[in-house]
CSV table of C-alpha atoms in Angstrom, one decimal:
chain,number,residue,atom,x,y,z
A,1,UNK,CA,0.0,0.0,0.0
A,2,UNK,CA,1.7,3.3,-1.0
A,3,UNK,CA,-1.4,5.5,-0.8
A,4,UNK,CA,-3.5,6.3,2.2
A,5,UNK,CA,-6.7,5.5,3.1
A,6,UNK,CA,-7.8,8.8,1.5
A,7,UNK,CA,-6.3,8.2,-1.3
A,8,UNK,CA,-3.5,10.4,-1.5
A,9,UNK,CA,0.3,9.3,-2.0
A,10,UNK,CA,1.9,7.9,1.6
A,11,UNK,CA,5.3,10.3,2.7
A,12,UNK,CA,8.7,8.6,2.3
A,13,UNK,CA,9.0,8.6,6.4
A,14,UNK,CA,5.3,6.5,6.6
A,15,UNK,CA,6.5,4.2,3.2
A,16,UNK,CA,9.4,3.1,5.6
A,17,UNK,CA,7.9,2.9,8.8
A,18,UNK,CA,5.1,0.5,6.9
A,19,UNK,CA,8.2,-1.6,5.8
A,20,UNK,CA,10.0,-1.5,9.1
A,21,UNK,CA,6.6,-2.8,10.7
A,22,UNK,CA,6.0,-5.5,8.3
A,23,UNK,CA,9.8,-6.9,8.4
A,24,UNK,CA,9.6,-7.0,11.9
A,25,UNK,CA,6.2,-8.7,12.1
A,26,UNK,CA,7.6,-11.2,9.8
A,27,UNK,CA,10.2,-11.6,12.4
A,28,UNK,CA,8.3,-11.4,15.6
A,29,UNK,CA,5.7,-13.9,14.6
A,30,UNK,CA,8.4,-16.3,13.1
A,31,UNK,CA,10.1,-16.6,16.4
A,32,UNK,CA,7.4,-16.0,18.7
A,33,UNK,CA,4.4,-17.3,17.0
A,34,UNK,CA,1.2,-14.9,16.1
A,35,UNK,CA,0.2,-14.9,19.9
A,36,UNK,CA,3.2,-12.7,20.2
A,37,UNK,CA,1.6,-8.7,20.5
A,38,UNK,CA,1.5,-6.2,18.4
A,39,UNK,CA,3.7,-3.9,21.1
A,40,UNK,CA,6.4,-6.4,20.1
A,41,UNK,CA,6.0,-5.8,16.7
A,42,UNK,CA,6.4,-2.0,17.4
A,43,UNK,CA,9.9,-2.4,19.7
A,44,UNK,CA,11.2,-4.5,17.4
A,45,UNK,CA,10.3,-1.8,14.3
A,46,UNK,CA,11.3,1.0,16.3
A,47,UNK,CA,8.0,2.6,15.9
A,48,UNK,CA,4.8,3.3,18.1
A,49,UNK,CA,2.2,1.2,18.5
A,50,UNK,CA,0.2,4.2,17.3
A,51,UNK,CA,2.4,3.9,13.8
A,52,UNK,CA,1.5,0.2,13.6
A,53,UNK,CA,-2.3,0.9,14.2
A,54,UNK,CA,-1.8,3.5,11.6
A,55,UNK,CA,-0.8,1.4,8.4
A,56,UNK,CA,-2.4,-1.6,10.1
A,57,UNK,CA,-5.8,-1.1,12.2
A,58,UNK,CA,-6.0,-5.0,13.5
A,59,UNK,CA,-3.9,-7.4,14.1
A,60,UNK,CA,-5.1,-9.5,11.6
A,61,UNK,CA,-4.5,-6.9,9.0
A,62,UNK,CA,-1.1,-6.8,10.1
A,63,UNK,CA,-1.2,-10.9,9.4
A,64,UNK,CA,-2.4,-10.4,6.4
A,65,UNK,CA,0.0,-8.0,5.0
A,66,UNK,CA,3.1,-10.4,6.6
A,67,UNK,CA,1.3,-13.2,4.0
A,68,UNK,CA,0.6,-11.1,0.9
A,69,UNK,CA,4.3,-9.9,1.6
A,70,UNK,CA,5.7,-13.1,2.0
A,71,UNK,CA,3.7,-14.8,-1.5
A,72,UNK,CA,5.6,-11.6,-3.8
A,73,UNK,CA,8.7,-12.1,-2.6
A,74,UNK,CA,8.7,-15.7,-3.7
A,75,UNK,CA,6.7,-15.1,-6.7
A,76,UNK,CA,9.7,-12.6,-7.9
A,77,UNK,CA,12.4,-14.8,-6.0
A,78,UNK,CA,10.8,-17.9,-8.4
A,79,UNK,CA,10.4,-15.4,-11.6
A,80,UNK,CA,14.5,-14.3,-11.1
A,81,UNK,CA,15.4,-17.6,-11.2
A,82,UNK,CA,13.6,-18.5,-14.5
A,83,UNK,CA,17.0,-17.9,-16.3
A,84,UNK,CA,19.9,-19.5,-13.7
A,85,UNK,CA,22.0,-21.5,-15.5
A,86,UNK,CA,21.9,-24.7,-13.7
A,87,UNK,CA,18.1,-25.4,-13.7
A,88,UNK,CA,17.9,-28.4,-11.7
A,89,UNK,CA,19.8,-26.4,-8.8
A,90,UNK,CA,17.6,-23.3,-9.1
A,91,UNK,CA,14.2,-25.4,-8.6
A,92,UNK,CA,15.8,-27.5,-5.9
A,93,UNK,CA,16.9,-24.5,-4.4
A,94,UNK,CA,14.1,-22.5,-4.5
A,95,UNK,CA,12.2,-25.5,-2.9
A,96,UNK,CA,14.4,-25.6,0.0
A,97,UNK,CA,14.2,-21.8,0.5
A,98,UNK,CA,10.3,-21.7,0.7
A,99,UNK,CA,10.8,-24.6,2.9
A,100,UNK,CA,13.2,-23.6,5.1
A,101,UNK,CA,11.0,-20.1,5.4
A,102,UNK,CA,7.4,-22.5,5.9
A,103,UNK,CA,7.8,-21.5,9.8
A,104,UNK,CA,7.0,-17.8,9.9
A,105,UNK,CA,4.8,-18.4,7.0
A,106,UNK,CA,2.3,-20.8,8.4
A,107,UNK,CA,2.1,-19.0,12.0
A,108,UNK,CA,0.5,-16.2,9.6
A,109,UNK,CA,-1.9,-18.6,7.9
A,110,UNK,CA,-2.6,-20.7,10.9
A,111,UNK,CA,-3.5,-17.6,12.8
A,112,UNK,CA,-5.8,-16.6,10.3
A,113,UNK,CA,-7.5,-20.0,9.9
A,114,UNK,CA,-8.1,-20.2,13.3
A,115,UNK,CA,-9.0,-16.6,13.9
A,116,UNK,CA,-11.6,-17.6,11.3
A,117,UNK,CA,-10.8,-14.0,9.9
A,118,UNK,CA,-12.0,-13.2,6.6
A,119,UNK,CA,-9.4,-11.8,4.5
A,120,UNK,CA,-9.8,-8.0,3.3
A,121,UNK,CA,-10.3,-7.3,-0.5
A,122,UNK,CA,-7.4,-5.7,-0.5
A,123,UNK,CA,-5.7,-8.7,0.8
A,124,UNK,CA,-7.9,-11.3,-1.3
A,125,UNK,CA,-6.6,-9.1,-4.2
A,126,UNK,CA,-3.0,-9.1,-3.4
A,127,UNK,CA,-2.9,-12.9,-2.4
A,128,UNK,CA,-4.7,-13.4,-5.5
A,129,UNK,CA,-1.8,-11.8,-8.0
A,130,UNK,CA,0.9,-13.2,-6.1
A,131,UNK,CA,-0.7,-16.6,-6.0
A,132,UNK,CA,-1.0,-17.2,-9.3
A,133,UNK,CA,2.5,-15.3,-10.3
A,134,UNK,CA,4.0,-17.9,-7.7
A,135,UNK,CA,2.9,-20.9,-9.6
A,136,UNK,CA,3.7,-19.1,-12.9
A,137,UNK,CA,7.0,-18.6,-12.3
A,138,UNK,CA,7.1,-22.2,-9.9
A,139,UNK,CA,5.5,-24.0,-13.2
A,140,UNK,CA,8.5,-22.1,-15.1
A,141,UNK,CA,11.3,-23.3,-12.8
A,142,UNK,CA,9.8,-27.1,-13.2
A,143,UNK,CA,9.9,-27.2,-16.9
A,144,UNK,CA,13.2,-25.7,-17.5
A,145,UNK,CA,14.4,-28.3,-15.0
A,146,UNK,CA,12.4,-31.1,-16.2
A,147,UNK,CA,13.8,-30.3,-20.0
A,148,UNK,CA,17.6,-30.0,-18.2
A,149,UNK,CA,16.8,-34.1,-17.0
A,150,UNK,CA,16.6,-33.0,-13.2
A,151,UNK,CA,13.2,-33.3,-12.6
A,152,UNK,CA,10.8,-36.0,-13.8
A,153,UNK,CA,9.1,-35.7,-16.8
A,154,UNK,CA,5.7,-36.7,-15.2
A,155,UNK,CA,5.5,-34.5,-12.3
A,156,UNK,CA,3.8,-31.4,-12.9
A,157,UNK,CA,2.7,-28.1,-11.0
A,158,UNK,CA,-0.1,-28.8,-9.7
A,159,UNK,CA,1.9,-31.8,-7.9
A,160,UNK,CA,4.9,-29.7,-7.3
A,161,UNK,CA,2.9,-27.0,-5.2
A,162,UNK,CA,0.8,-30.0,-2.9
A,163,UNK,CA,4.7,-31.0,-2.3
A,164,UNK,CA,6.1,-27.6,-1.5
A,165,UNK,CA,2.7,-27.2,0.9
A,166,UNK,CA,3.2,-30.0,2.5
A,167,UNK,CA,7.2,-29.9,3.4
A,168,UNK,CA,6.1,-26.1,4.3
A,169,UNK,CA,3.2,-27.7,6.9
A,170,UNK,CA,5.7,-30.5,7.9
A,171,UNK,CA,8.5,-28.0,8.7
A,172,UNK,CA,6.8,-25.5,10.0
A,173,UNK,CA,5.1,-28.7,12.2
A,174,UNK,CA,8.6,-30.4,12.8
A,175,UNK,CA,11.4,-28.6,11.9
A,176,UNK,CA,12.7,-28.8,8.3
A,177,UNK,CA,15.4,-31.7,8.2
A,178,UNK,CA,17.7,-32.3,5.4
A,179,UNK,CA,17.0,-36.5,4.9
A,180,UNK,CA,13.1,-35.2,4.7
A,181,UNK,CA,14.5,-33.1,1.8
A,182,UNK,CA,16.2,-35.6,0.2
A,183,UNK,CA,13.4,-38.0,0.3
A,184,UNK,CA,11.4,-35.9,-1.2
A,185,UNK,CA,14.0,-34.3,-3.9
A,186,UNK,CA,14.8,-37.7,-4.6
A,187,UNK,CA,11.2,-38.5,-5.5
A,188,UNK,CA,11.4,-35.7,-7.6
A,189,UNK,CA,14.6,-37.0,-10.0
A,190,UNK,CA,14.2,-38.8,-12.8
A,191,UNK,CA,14.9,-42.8,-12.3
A,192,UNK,CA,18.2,-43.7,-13.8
């Protein structure tokens, strides 16, 4: 959001205080789970609470943001990758990133699931671009791996994404462990 609710263009100083809150949200819920308050997100951003309320009126809001946040940067983390030059070890390693960052992203879904909170439209909207950009540019990686013989010609993205959900649920469950990777990546190779 770089516009106010009035409409009009944020200031620089409120464009980064919004980013300073939402890094440190991603941070404070990581590590301390989305019962952790929304004063804690303000110490750790250096800000007010008054400055959180400001960009974001609820908690949930906040949440929501965190998410929406979270889903672009991996869509354009995915889309910069459609052109690495080893294919096989951009998909793979793309894989393990969203894995390895499952933790702070389901606390944010979880907590909205179970707040039973309805997502804004703004939110819906912005979770709806980066949603489908994600498996765009995920369906992108898979092919161009697939074609360099790292990936199996039968998996496709549909399967891919139910895999990267459910190592994301498991790790953010268990704790992302490297022989769980390599089961799975090995699934993943073609058979010799």
């Amino acid at each position: 959001m770089t516009s106010s609710p009035s409409g009009r263009p944020l200031r620089a100083d409120a464009v980064r205080n919004r980013a300073k809150v939402l890094a440190a949200a991603e941070e404070v819920f990581a590590v301390r789970g989305t019962s952790a308050s929304t004063e804690e997100v303000a110490r750790k951003a250096g800000v007010g609470i008054g400055t959180v309320f400001r960009h974001f009126p609820t908690k949930e809001s906040l949440l929501e943001a965190v998410l929406v946040a979270l889903l672009e940067r991996l869509a354009a983390e995915a889309e910069g990758l459609r052109t690495a030059d080893d294919a096989g070890a951009a998909f793979f390693g793309f894989f393990r990133r969203v894995v390895a960052q499952a933790a702070a992203k389901q606390a944010v879904t979880e907590a909205l699931a179970e707040a039973g909170v309805e997502m804004s439209a703004d939110a819906r909207a912005a979770t709806g671009r980066a949603g489908p950009d994600l498996r765009a540019a995920l369906g992108a990686l898979l092919e161009r791996a697939q074609e360099a013989g790292a990936v199996r010609a039968d998996v496709g993205p549909a399967e891919v994404m139910a895999l990267l959900a459910g190592m994301s649920y498991a790790a953010a469950r268990a704790g992302a462990h490297e022989d769980v990777l390599r089961f799975a990546f090995d699934g993943l190779r073609p058979r010799p």
